[in-house]
Amino acid sequence: MAPQTRNMPFPKIVIQRDSDTEESSSEDEDDELQNDAVEESDEEQLVEDDDDDDDKDEASTSTKTKRKPITISLKKVCKVCKKSGHEAGFKGATYIDCPMKPCFLCKMPGHTTVTCPHRVATEYGVAPASHKRTHSSVEYVFERQLKSRVSTMKPKFVIPNKVHCAVIRYHSRRITCLEFHPTRNNILISGDKKGQVGVWDYGKVHERTIYGNIHGCIVNNMKFSPANDGVVYGASSDGTLSSTDLETGISSSLLNLNPNGWNGSSTWRMLYGLDLNSDKGVLVAADNYGLLYTVDMRSNNVTGSPTLIHKKRSKVTGLHCHPLQPDLLLSCGNDHFARIWDMRRLEAGSSIYALPHTRVVNSAYFSPQTGSKILTTSQDNRLRVWDSIFGNMDSPSREIVHSHDFNRHLTAFRAEWDPKDVSESLVVVGRYISENYNGVALHPIDFIDVSTGQLVAEVIDPNIRTITPVNKLHPRDDVLASGSSRSIFMWRPREKIELERGKDDEPGIVLCGNDEKKRNGKFEDDDSGDDFDKKNIMTKKSYLKSKGRGSKRKC
DNA sequence: ATACGATGCATCC
DNA sequence: TGGATGCCCTCGTA
């Protein structure tokens, strides 16, 4: 059952990379040893010693004046730990870690990223599932009602690994969230850091609209209305919960946590987590004060008083309602916990389960079909999976080491289930650290089988050099949407697109057009005009040509 | 080519 | 509890 995965000879590259990195890491070790040897002495002394050795003129002047010369050492200085004797950073397309720091990937001391076992094979980080039987009543319910729905057959994974179309400069700030339209297959909506919401018909590539006045800043989460799929809800760092008509762009605010405006950052409230519970007819949203708000979707009014669901004054990063059990709610936050709640009994401290993590939890999702599993993404560079919320929840069934570090300039990484996978095991997540692919540093989008911890596919395109922290798989089609700094990419399976288009056809790949230059180097804030035209479409010929030129092409 | 800056979280007291 | 401080693979712009 070989999955459709890599288009490039990755194993070959890995071997090549390993030999490269081993060389460089052994150099580093030598440097480290040298550094250790002199580390006992004062750093200034070290600089002076260097000068005496390297520059006789300088040394003679220093003996004349009997004063230390102010010189700049030519010796390598590490920009990470500021010590001399070694360097960290990119050497070509390979990043060399500072040997003084713990591994940037798994956070363990004693080795660096390039030699980390998790870099090559993610299954090293998998803790086996525990098979404790709790024999609780909920487990009985699970066995009887839900287990039959979980497919024991592993389907063939279809990986969208070919750029179908990509739009750059569609948003003027980084992408923060993506959602596929629940019924119209070619519609993708996107939110950005500035508060703008995009609606893109990627079937017609150029048809896109940007609504610039829905939110004042970061759109953290969006959800389509179950009652009317022309309406989308949004939770924003401006402290409002919006309801927007996608046809008109007319938006209304269902909740405003800052009715008195700006009174300093210490009092400003922001909304992050958002989900809807159609059985109960409510929206749930949560803020940076640890509070959960409930909004009735019929009356658009807040019901009840907010409930403290995470540590006081800490951010609730995500909410997810159970797909089958309307009473279950999952939340996660900056207090390092993911929690399961009974919606009928929402009180501070009354969560059914509190799932501890060692760092901030970026996201927590029930599995899409049965909701019996939980997947979390934490800033400790680990994906965690609990195999059955009706079984043993004392510890996660699996922990998978994966690079998705926190970086204040990037949207937080969130691993997402494939909603189409009946076995509830395929997950997509962007990768932070780069790999050297034929001399180009690229950040793949990883597909991981969380039942084994195996990396099923690493999706890359030589034209996409940026990190893509936001990824969403289509609920019905084999399509992946990726959000990056300012661009959105659509991916399809490689075989399919070739069947559909033929070799010499124009593939409709829209890459970095010249709209930037057209605007005289300045980006207009109200980017609602459609400035895409044929000039921005690359033909397959030019696309392949640009690929052939390799690393020179700027995207 | 290189420098700059936006700005979230951990850690310290 | 809150302010000050310091940051390791960013990325677009000047």
Coordinates of C-alpha atoms (C1' of nucleotides) in Angstrom, one line a residue:
Chain A
M1 CA 0.0 0.0 0.0
A2 CA 2.5 2.5 -1.1
P3 CA 1.2 6.0 -0.6
Q4 CA 1.4 8.6 -3.4
T5 CA 4.0 10.7 -2.0
R6 CA 7.3 12.1 -3.2
N7 CA 8.0 13.5 -6.6
M8 CA 11.6 14.0 -6.0
P9 CA 14.2 11.4 -5.0
F10 CA 14.1 12.5 -1.3
P11 CA 16.0 9.6 0.1
K12 CA 18.9 10.4 -2.2
I13 CA 18.8 14.0 -1.0
V14 CA 18.7 12.9 2.6
I15 CA 21.8 10.9 2.2
Q16 CA 23.6 13.7 0.5
R17 CA 22.5 16.1 3.2
D18 CA 23.6 13.8 6.0
S19 CA 27.1 13.6 4.6
D20 CA 27.2 17.3 4.2
T21 CA 25.9 18.0 7.6
E22 CA 28.1 15.4 9.2
E23 CA 31.1 17.2 7.8
S24 CA 30.0 20.5 8.9
S25 CA 28.9 19.3 12.3
S26 CA 32.3 17.7 12.9
E27 CA 33.9 21.0 12.0
D28 CA 31.7 22.5 14.5
E29 CA 32.7 20.0 17.1
D30 CA 36.3 20.8 16.5
D31 CA 35.6 24.4 16.8
E32 CA 33.6 23.7 19.9
L33 CA 36.6 21.9 21.4
Q34 CA 38.9 24.8 20.6
N35 CA 36.4 27.1 22.1
D36 CA 36.1 25.0 25.2
A37 CA 39.8 25.1 25.6
V38 CA 40.0 28.8 25.7
E39 CA 36.6 29.5 27.3
E40 CA 38.2 29.6 30.7
S41 CA 39.9 32.8 29.9
D42 CA 38.2 36.1 29.6
E43 CA 36.7 37.0 26.2
E44 CA 38.6 40.2 25.9
Q45 CA 41.8 38.3 26.5
L46 CA 40.7 35.9 23.8
V47 CA 40.4 38.8 21.3
E48 CA 43.8 40.1 22.3
D49 CA 45.4 36.7 21.8
D50 CA 43.9 36.5 18.4
D51 CA 45.4 39.8 17.4
D52 CA 48.8 38.9 18.7
D53 CA 48.7 35.8 16.6
D54 CA 47.2 37.2 13.5
D55 CA 48.4 40.8 13.2
K56 CA 52.0 41.7 14.1
D57 CA 51.5 45.4 13.4
E58 CA 48.6 45.6 15.7
A59 CA 50.6 43.7 18.3
S60 CA 53.6 46.0 18.1
T61 CA 51.4 49.1 18.5
S62 CA 49.7 47.5 21.4
T63 CA 53.1 46.9 23.1
K64 CA 54.1 50.5 22.4
T65 CA 51.1 52.1 23.9
K66 CA 50.8 49.4 26.6
R67 CA 47.1 49.5 26.1
K68 CA 44.7 47.0 24.7
P69 CA 43.9 47.9 21.1
I70 CA 40.3 48.2 20.1
T71 CA 40.0 45.7 17.4
I72 CA 37.4 43.6 15.8
S73 CA 38.2 39.9 15.9
L74 CA 38.1 38.3 12.6
K75 CA 37.5 35.0 14.3
K76 CA 34.1 33.4 13.7
V77 CA 31.5 34.6 16.1
C78 CA 28.3 32.6 16.6
K79 CA 25.3 34.9 16.1
V80 CA 23.2 32.7 18.3
C81 CA 25.3 32.4 21.5
K82 CA 27.8 35.2 20.6
K83 CA 30.8 33.0 21.4
S84 CA 33.7 32.7 19.1
G85 CA 35.1 29.6 17.5
H86 CA 32.0 28.5 15.6
E87 CA 29.2 29.9 13.5
A88 CA 25.5 29.2 13.3
G89 CA 23.2 29.9 10.4
F90 CA 22.8 29.0 6.8
K91 CA 25.7 27.5 4.9
G92 CA 24.2 27.4 1.5
A93 CA 20.8 25.8 1.9
T94 CA 21.7 23.9 5.1
Y95 CA 21.2 25.5 8.4
I96 CA 23.9 24.8 11.0
D97 CA 22.8 24.9 14.6
C98 CA 24.7 26.5 17.4
P99 CA 26.3 23.5 19.2
M100 CA 25.9 25.4 22.6
K101 CA 22.1 25.2 22.4
P102 CA 19.9 22.2 22.7
C103 CA 18.6 20.7 19.6
F104 CA 16.2 23.1 17.9
L105 CA 14.0 20.3 16.8
C106 CA 13.5 18.0 19.8
K107 CA 14.8 20.4 22.4
M108 CA 17.1 17.8 23.9
P109 CA 20.8 18.6 24.7
G110 CA 23.7 16.7 23.4
H111 CA 23.1 17.0 19.6
T112 CA 22.0 19.6 17.1
T113 CA 19.2 19.6 14.6
V114 CA 21.3 18.2 11.7
T115 CA 22.1 15.1 13.7
C116 CA 18.8 14.8 15.5
P117 CA 17.2 11.4 14.9
H118 CA 13.8 13.0 14.6
R119 CA 14.9 15.0 11.6
V120 CA 15.2 11.9 9.4
A121 CA 12.5 9.7 10.8
T122 CA 9.6 11.1 12.7
E123 CA 8.6 7.8 14.1
Y124 CA 11.4 8.0 16.6
G125 CA 9.3 10.4 18.5
V126 CA 6.3 8.2 18.8
A127 CA 5.3 6.8 22.1
P128 CA 3.3 3.6 21.7
A129 CA -0.4 3.7 22.5
S130 CA -1.1 2.3 25.9
H131 CA -3.7 -0.4 25.9
K132 CA -5.1 0.1 29.4
R133 CA -8.7 -0.8 29.6
T134 CA -10.8 1.4 31.8
H135 CA -14.1 -0.4 31.3
S136 CA -15.9 2.8 32.0
S137 CA -19.5 3.4 30.8
V138 CA -18.3 6.0 28.3
E139 CA -16.0 3.4 26.8
Y140 CA -18.9 1.1 26.5
V141 CA -20.8 3.8 24.7
F142 CA -17.9 4.2 22.4
E143 CA -17.6 0.5 21.7
R144 CA -21.2 0.2 20.9
Q145 CA -22.0 3.4 19.0
L146 CA -18.8 4.8 17.5
K147 CA -16.2 2.1 17.1
S148 CA -18.0 0.6 14.1
R149 CA -17.7 3.9 12.3
V150 CA -13.9 3.9 12.6
S151 CA -12.5 2.2 9.6
T152 CA -10.0 -0.5 10.3
M153 CA -8.9 -0.5 6.7
K154 CA -6.1 2.0 5.9
P155 CA -7.2 3.8 2.8
K156 CA -4.6 4.9 0.2
F157 CA -3.6 8.4 1.0
V158 CA -3.9 10.8 -1.9
I159 CA -1.5 13.6 -1.4
P160 CA -2.1 17.0 -3.1
N161 CA 1.5 17.7 -4.0
K162 CA 1.4 19.8 -7.2
V163 CA 0.8 23.5 -7.2
H164 CA -2.5 24.1 -9.1
C165 CA -2.7 27.8 -8.6
A166 CA -1.1 30.3 -6.3
V167 CA -2.0 33.8 -5.7
I168 CA 0.5 36.3 -4.2
R169 CA -0.4 39.7 -2.9
Y170 CA -3.9 38.7 -2.5
H171 CA -3.6 39.6 1.2
S172 CA -1.3 42.5 2.3
R173 CA -0.4 40.7 5.5
R174 CA 0.3 37.2 6.6
I175 CA -2.5 34.6 6.3
T176 CA -3.9 33.6 9.6
C177 CA -6.8 31.2 8.7
L178 CA -8.4 29.4 5.8
E179 CA -11.8 27.7 5.4
F180 CA -13.3 25.8 2.5
H181 CA -16.9 26.6 1.6
P182 CA -19.1 23.9 3.0
T183 CA -21.1 23.3 -0.2
R184 CA -19.4 25.2 -3.1
N185 CA -16.4 23.2 -4.0
N186 CA -14.1 25.9 -5.5
I187 CA -14.5 28.6 -2.8
L188 CA -11.9 29.3 -0.3
I189 CA -12.1 32.0 2.3
S190 CA -9.0 33.4 4.0
G191 CA -8.3 35.8 6.9
D192 CA -5.2 37.8 7.5
K193 CA -3.3 39.6 10.2
K194 CA -4.8 43.0 9.2
G195 CA -8.3 41.8 9.6
Q196 CA -9.2 41.4 6.0
V197 CA -11.2 38.5 4.7
G198 CA -10.7 37.1 1.2
V199 CA -13.1 35.1 -0.9
W200 CA -11.4 33.2 -3.7
D201 CA -13.0 31.1 -6.5
Y202 CA -9.9 29.1 -7.2
G203 CA -11.7 27.3 -10.0
K204 CA -11.6 30.5 -11.9
V205 CA -8.2 31.6 -10.3
H206 CA -8.8 35.4 -10.9
E207 CA -12.1 35.6 -9.2
R208 CA -11.4 36.9 -5.8
T209 CA -12.7 39.5 -3.4
I210 CA -11.1 41.1 -0.4
Y211 CA -13.3 42.6 2.3
G212 CA -11.2 45.1 4.1
N213 CA -13.5 46.4 6.8
I214 CA -14.6 43.3 8.6
H215 CA -12.0 43.4 11.4
G216 CA -9.5 45.8 12.6
C217 CA -6.7 43.3 13.1
I218 CA -5.9 39.6 13.1
V219 CA -8.7 37.2 12.1
N220 CA -7.9 34.3 14.3
N221 CA -10.6 31.9 13.2
M222 CA -13.5 31.7 10.8
K223 CA -16.4 29.3 10.5
F224 CA -19.3 29.0 8.0
S225 CA -22.8 29.2 9.3
P226 CA -24.6 25.9 9.2
A227 CA -27.9 27.5 8.5
N228 CA -26.8 29.8 5.7
D229 CA -23.5 28.9 3.9
G230 CA -23.4 32.4 2.5
V231 CA -22.6 33.7 6.0
V232 CA -19.3 33.4 7.8
Y233 CA -18.4 34.1 11.4
G234 CA -15.0 35.5 12.4
A235 CA -13.2 35.9 15.7
S236 CA -10.6 38.6 15.8
S237 CA -7.9 40.2 17.9
D238 CA -9.9 43.4 17.7
G239 CA -12.2 41.8 20.2
T240 CA -15.2 41.3 18.0
L241 CA -17.1 38.4 16.7
S242 CA -18.4 39.1 13.2
S243 CA -21.0 37.7 11.0
T244 CA -20.4 38.5 7.3
D245 CA -22.5 38.0 4.2
L246 CA -20.0 36.8 1.6
E247 CA -21.9 38.1 -1.3
T248 CA -22.2 41.7 -0.1
G249 CA -19.4 41.9 2.4
I250 CA -21.8 43.4 4.9
S251 CA -20.8 42.5 8.3
S252 CA -22.3 42.9 11.8
S253 CA -20.7 42.4 15.1
L254 CA -22.3 39.8 17.5
L255 CA -19.9 40.5 20.3
N256 CA -17.5 43.4 21.1
L257 CA -15.2 42.9 24.1
N258 CA -13.8 46.4 23.9
P259 CA -16.9 48.6 23.8
N260 CA -15.0 51.5 25.3
G261 CA -12.2 51.4 22.8
W262 CA -8.5 51.4 23.4
N263 CA -7.3 51.9 27.0
G264 CA -3.9 50.4 26.7
S265 CA -2.7 46.9 25.9
S266 CA -3.2 45.7 29.5
T267 CA -7.0 45.9 29.2
W268 CA -7.5 45.1 25.5
R269 CA -9.4 41.9 24.9
M270 CA -9.0 39.6 21.9
L271 CA -11.0 36.7 20.5
Y272 CA -9.2 33.6 19.4
G273 CA -11.0 30.3 19.6
L274 CA -14.2 30.0 17.6
D275 CA -16.6 27.1 16.7
L276 CA -20.2 26.5 16.3
N277 CA -22.6 24.0 17.7
S278 CA -25.5 23.5 15.3
D279 CA -27.4 21.1 17.6
K280 CA -27.5 23.7 20.3
G281 CA -27.7 26.6 17.8
V282 CA -24.9 28.5 19.5
L283 CA -21.5 29.9 18.6
V284 CA -18.7 29.6 21.1
A285 CA -15.8 32.0 21.2
A286 CA -13.0 32.5 23.7
D287 CA -10.7 35.3 24.5
N288 CA -7.2 36.2 25.9
Y289 CA -8.6 36.3 29.4
G290 CA -9.4 32.6 29.6
L291 CA -13.1 33.2 29.1
L292 CA -15.6 31.4 26.9
Y293 CA -18.6 33.3 25.4
T294 CA -21.7 31.7 24.0
V295 CA -23.8 33.4 21.3
D296 CA -27.2 32.3 20.2
M297 CA -27.1 32.0 16.4
R298 CA -30.8 32.8 16.0
S299 CA -31.0 36.0 18.0
N300 CA -27.3 36.8 17.6
N301 CA -27.2 37.6 21.3
V302 CA -24.8 36.5 24.0
T303 CA -26.3 34.0 26.3
G304 CA -25.3 33.6 29.9
S305 CA -22.2 35.0 31.4
P306 CA -18.7 34.2 30.3
T307 CA -17.1 31.1 31.8
L308 CA -13.4 30.8 32.8
I309 CA -12.2 27.7 30.9
H310 CA -8.5 28.4 31.0
K311 CA -6.1 30.1 33.4
K312 CA -7.2 33.6 34.3
R313 CA -5.8 36.2 31.9
S314 CA -4.4 33.5 29.6
K315 CA -5.2 33.1 25.9
V316 CA -7.6 30.5 24.8
T317 CA -6.1 29.6 21.4
G318 CA -8.7 27.2 20.1
L319 CA -12.2 25.7 20.5
H320 CA -13.7 22.7 18.8
C321 CA -17.1 21.1 19.2
H322 CA -17.4 17.4 19.0
P323 CA -18.6 16.2 15.5
L324 CA -21.2 13.8 17.0
Q325 CA -21.7 14.6 20.6
P326 CA -23.1 18.1 20.9
D327 CA -22.4 18.2 24.6
L328 CA -18.6 17.9 24.2
L329 CA -16.3 20.9 23.7
L330 CA -12.6 20.9 23.4
S331 CA -10.5 23.9 24.2
C332 CA -6.8 24.7 24.3
G333 CA -4.7 27.6 25.5
N334 CA -1.6 29.4 26.6
D335 CA -1.8 27.8 30.0
H336 CA -0.3 24.6 28.4
F337 CA -3.6 22.7 28.6
A338 CA -6.1 21.3 26.3
R339 CA -9.4 20.6 28.1
I340 CA -12.6 18.7 27.3
W341 CA -15.9 20.2 28.6
D342 CA -19.5 19.1 29.0
M343 CA -21.5 22.0 27.6
R344 CA -24.3 21.2 30.0
R345 CA -22.0 21.9 32.9
L346 CA -19.8 24.8 32.0
E347 CA -18.2 26.1 35.1
A348 CA -14.7 27.2 35.9
G349 CA -12.6 24.2 36.9
S350 CA -15.2 21.6 35.9
S351 CA -13.5 20.2 32.8
I352 CA -13.9 16.5 32.1
Y353 CA -10.3 16.1 31.2
A354 CA -7.3 18.4 31.4
L355 CA -4.6 17.4 29.0
P356 CA -1.2 18.8 30.0
H357 CA 1.5 20.0 27.6
T358 CA 4.9 21.5 28.3
R359 CA 4.3 24.6 26.3
V360 CA 1.5 26.6 24.7
V361 CA -1.1 24.5 22.8
N362 CA -1.7 26.1 19.4
S363 CA -4.6 23.9 18.5
A364 CA -6.7 20.9 19.6
Y365 CA -9.1 19.1 17.3
F366 CA -11.4 16.1 17.7
S367 CA -11.0 13.6 14.8
P368 CA -13.4 14.6 12.0
Q369 CA -15.5 11.5 11.6
T370 CA -16.1 10.0 15.0
G371 CA -14.5 12.6 17.3
S372 CA -13.0 9.8 19.3
K373 CA -9.4 11.0 18.9
I374 CA -7.8 14.2 19.8
L375 CA -4.9 15.9 18.0
T376 CA -3.0 18.8 19.5
T377 CA -0.2 21.0 18.2
S378 CA 2.1 22.4 21.0
Q379 CA 4.9 24.9 20.9
D380 CA 7.2 22.2 22.4
N381 CA 7.6 20.9 18.9
R382 CA 5.4 17.9 19.4
L383 CA 2.1 16.7 18.0
R384 CA 0.1 14.7 20.4
V385 CA -2.7 12.2 19.8
W386 CA -5.1 10.7 22.2
D387 CA -6.6 7.6 20.6
S388 CA -9.8 7.4 22.4
I389 CA -11.4 10.1 24.5
F390 CA -13.6 7.3 25.9
G391 CA -10.5 5.3 27.1
N392 CA -7.4 6.2 29.0
M393 CA -6.7 9.9 28.9
D394 CA -3.9 9.9 31.4
S395 CA -1.2 10.3 28.7
P396 CA -1.3 10.8 25.0
S397 CA -1.2 7.7 22.9
R398 CA 1.5 9.3 20.7
E399 CA 3.9 12.1 20.8
I400 CA 5.4 13.0 17.4
V401 CA 8.4 15.3 17.3
H402 CA 7.9 17.8 14.5
S403 CA 9.3 21.2 13.9
H404 CA 6.6 23.8 14.3
D405 CA 8.3 26.2 16.7
F406 CA 6.8 29.4 17.9
N407 CA 8.0 32.5 16.0
R408 CA 6.3 35.8 16.7
H409 CA 6.4 36.7 13.0
L410 CA 4.5 33.7 11.9
T411 CA 1.0 32.5 12.3
A412 CA 1.0 29.7 14.8
F413 CA 1.2 26.2 13.3
R414 CA -1.8 24.0 13.6
A415 CA -1.8 20.4 12.6
E416 CA -5.2 19.5 10.9
W417 CA -6.9 16.2 10.3
D418 CA -7.7 15.2 6.8
P419 CA -11.6 15.3 6.9
K420 CA -11.9 12.7 4.2
D421 CA -9.7 10.1 5.8
V422 CA -12.1 7.5 7.2
S423 CA -9.3 5.9 9.3
E424 CA -8.8 9.3 11.0
S425 CA -5.0 9.0 10.8
L426 CA -3.8 11.5 8.2
V427 CA -2.7 14.9 9.4
V428 CA -1.3 17.9 7.6
V429 CA 1.1 20.4 9.2
G430 CA 3.6 22.9 7.9
R431 CA 7.2 22.6 8.9
Y432 CA 9.3 25.4 10.4
I433 CA 12.9 24.2 9.8
S434 CA 14.0 23.9 6.2
E435 CA 15.6 21.0 4.3
N436 CA 18.3 21.3 1.7
Y437 CA 16.6 20.3 -1.6
N438 CA 19.2 20.2 -4.3
G439 CA 20.8 23.3 -2.9
V440 CA 17.6 25.2 -2.1
A441 CA 16.3 25.6 1.4
L442 CA 12.6 24.8 1.4
H443 CA 10.0 24.3 4.2
P444 CA 7.8 21.4 3.3
I445 CA 4.2 20.8 4.2
D446 CA 4.2 17.5 6.1
F447 CA 1.6 14.7 5.8
I448 CA 1.9 12.5 8.8
D449 CA 0.1 9.2 9.6
V450 CA -0.4 9.7 13.3
S451 CA -1.3 6.0 13.8
T452 CA 2.3 5.1 13.1
G453 CA 4.0 8.5 13.4
Q454 CA 5.4 8.1 9.9
L455 CA 6.0 11.0 7.6
V456 CA 3.9 10.0 4.6
A457 CA 4.8 12.9 2.3
E458 CA 6.7 16.2 2.4
V459 CA 5.1 18.6 -0.1
I460 CA 7.3 21.2 -1.6
D461 CA 7.5 23.4 -4.7
P462 CA 10.8 25.0 -5.6
N463 CA 9.0 28.3 -6.2
I464 CA 7.6 28.4 -2.7
R465 CA 10.4 29.4 -0.3
T466 CA 8.4 30.7 2.5
I467 CA 7.0 28.8 5.5
T468 CA 3.4 27.9 5.2
P469 CA 2.0 27.5 8.8
V470 CA -1.7 27.5 7.7
N471 CA -2.9 24.4 5.9
K472 CA -6.4 23.1 5.2
L473 CA -7.5 20.0 3.4
H474 CA -10.7 20.1 1.4
P475 CA -13.7 18.3 3.0
R476 CA -14.5 16.5 -0.3
D477 CA -11.8 17.0 -2.9
D478 CA -8.2 16.0 -2.9
V479 CA -7.1 19.6 -2.6
L480 CA -4.9 21.3 -0.1
A481 CA -4.9 25.1 0.6
S482 CA -1.8 26.6 2.2
G483 CA -1.4 30.0 3.7
S484 CA 2.0 31.7 3.9
S485 CA 3.3 35.2 4.6
R486 CA 1.1 36.9 2.0
S487 CA 0.3 34.1 -0.5
I488 CA -2.2 31.4 -0.8
F489 CA -1.4 28.2 -2.6
M490 CA -3.7 25.5 -3.9
W491 CA -2.4 22.0 -4.4
R492 CA -3.7 19.0 -6.3
P493 CA -2.4 15.5 -6.7
R494 CA 0.2 15.5 -9.4
E495 CA -1.3 12.7 -11.5
K496 CA -4.7 14.3 -11.6
I497 CA -3.6 17.7 -12.9
E498 CA -1.6 16.1 -15.7
L499 CA -4.6 14.0 -16.7
E500 CA -6.8 17.1 -16.7
R501 CA -4.5 19.4 -18.5
G502 CA -2.1 17.6 -20.8
K503 CA 1.5 18.4 -21.3
D504 CA 1.6 21.6 -23.3
D505 CA -1.5 23.1 -21.8
E506 CA -1.4 26.3 -19.9
P507 CA -1.6 25.1 -16.3
G508 CA -2.9 28.3 -14.9
I509 CA -0.3 28.7 -12.3
V510 CA -0.3 32.2 -11.0
L511 CA 2.8 33.0 -9.2
C512 CA 4.4 36.3 -8.2
G513 CA 3.1 38.6 -10.8
N514 CA 4.5 42.0 -11.5
D515 CA 1.8 43.7 -9.7
E516 CA 4.3 44.8 -7.1
K517 CA 6.3 46.7 -9.7
K518 CA 3.2 48.0 -11.3
R519 CA 2.4 49.7 -8.0
N520 CA 5.8 51.5 -8.0
G521 CA 7.1 49.3 -5.2
K522 CA 4.3 50.3 -2.8
F523 CA 1.5 48.2 -1.7
E524 CA -1.9 49.9 -1.5
D525 CA -3.7 49.1 1.7
D526 CA -7.1 48.9 0.2
D527 CA -6.2 45.9 -2.0
S528 CA -9.7 45.2 -3.4
G529 CA -9.0 45.8 -7.0
D530 CA -8.4 42.9 -9.4
D531 CA -5.0 43.5 -10.7
F532 CA -4.4 40.0 -11.9
D533 CA -4.3 39.5 -15.7
K534 CA -2.8 37.2 -18.2
K535 CA 0.6 38.6 -17.6
N536 CA 0.6 37.0 -14.2
I537 CA -0.1 33.6 -15.5
M538 CA 2.9 31.5 -16.1
T539 CA 2.7 29.0 -18.9
K540 CA 3.9 25.5 -18.1
K541 CA 6.8 26.2 -20.4
S542 CA 8.0 29.2 -18.5
Y543 CA 7.2 27.6 -15.2
L544 CA 9.4 24.6 -16.0
K545 CA 12.0 26.9 -17.4
S546 CA 12.0 28.9 -14.1
K547 CA 12.3 25.6 -12.2
G548 CA 15.2 24.7 -14.3
R549 CA 16.9 27.9 -13.4
G550 CA 16.5 26.8 -9.9
S551 CA 17.3 29.0 -7.0
K552 CA 17.6 32.3 -8.8
R553 CA 13.9 32.7 -9.2
K554 CA 12.3 34.9 -6.7
C555 CA 8.8 34.2 -5.7
Chain B
dA1 C1' 23.7 43.9 -1.8
dT2 C1' 22.3 44.7 3.6
dA3 C1' 19.7 46.7 7.3
dC4 C1' 15.5 47.3 9.5
dG5 C1' 11.3 46.3 11.9
dA6 C1' 7.0 44.2 13.2
dT7 C1' 5.7 42.3 18.0
dG8 C1' 4.3 36.9 21.2
dC9 C1' 5.9 34.3 24.7
dA10 C1' 9.1 32.7 28.4
dT11 C1' 11.6 34.1 32.1
dC12 C1' 13.0 37.0 35.6
dC13 C1' 12.2 39.7 39.7
Chain C
dT1 C1' 0.3 40.1 39.1
dG2 C1' 2.8 42.8 36.1
dG3 C1' 6.6 45.1 33.9
dA4 C1' 11.1 44.6 31.7
dT5 C1' 14.0 41.9 28.8
dG6 C1' 15.5 39.0 25.3
dC7 C1' 14.9 36.1 21.6
dC8 C1' 17.6 30.3 16.7
dC9 C1' 16.0 28.7 10.3
dT10 C1' 10.8 35.5 9.0
dC11 C1' 10.0 38.2 5.3
dG12 C1' 9.1 42.2 2.7
dT13 C1' 10.7 46.8 2.0
dA14 C1' 14.0 50.6 1.7

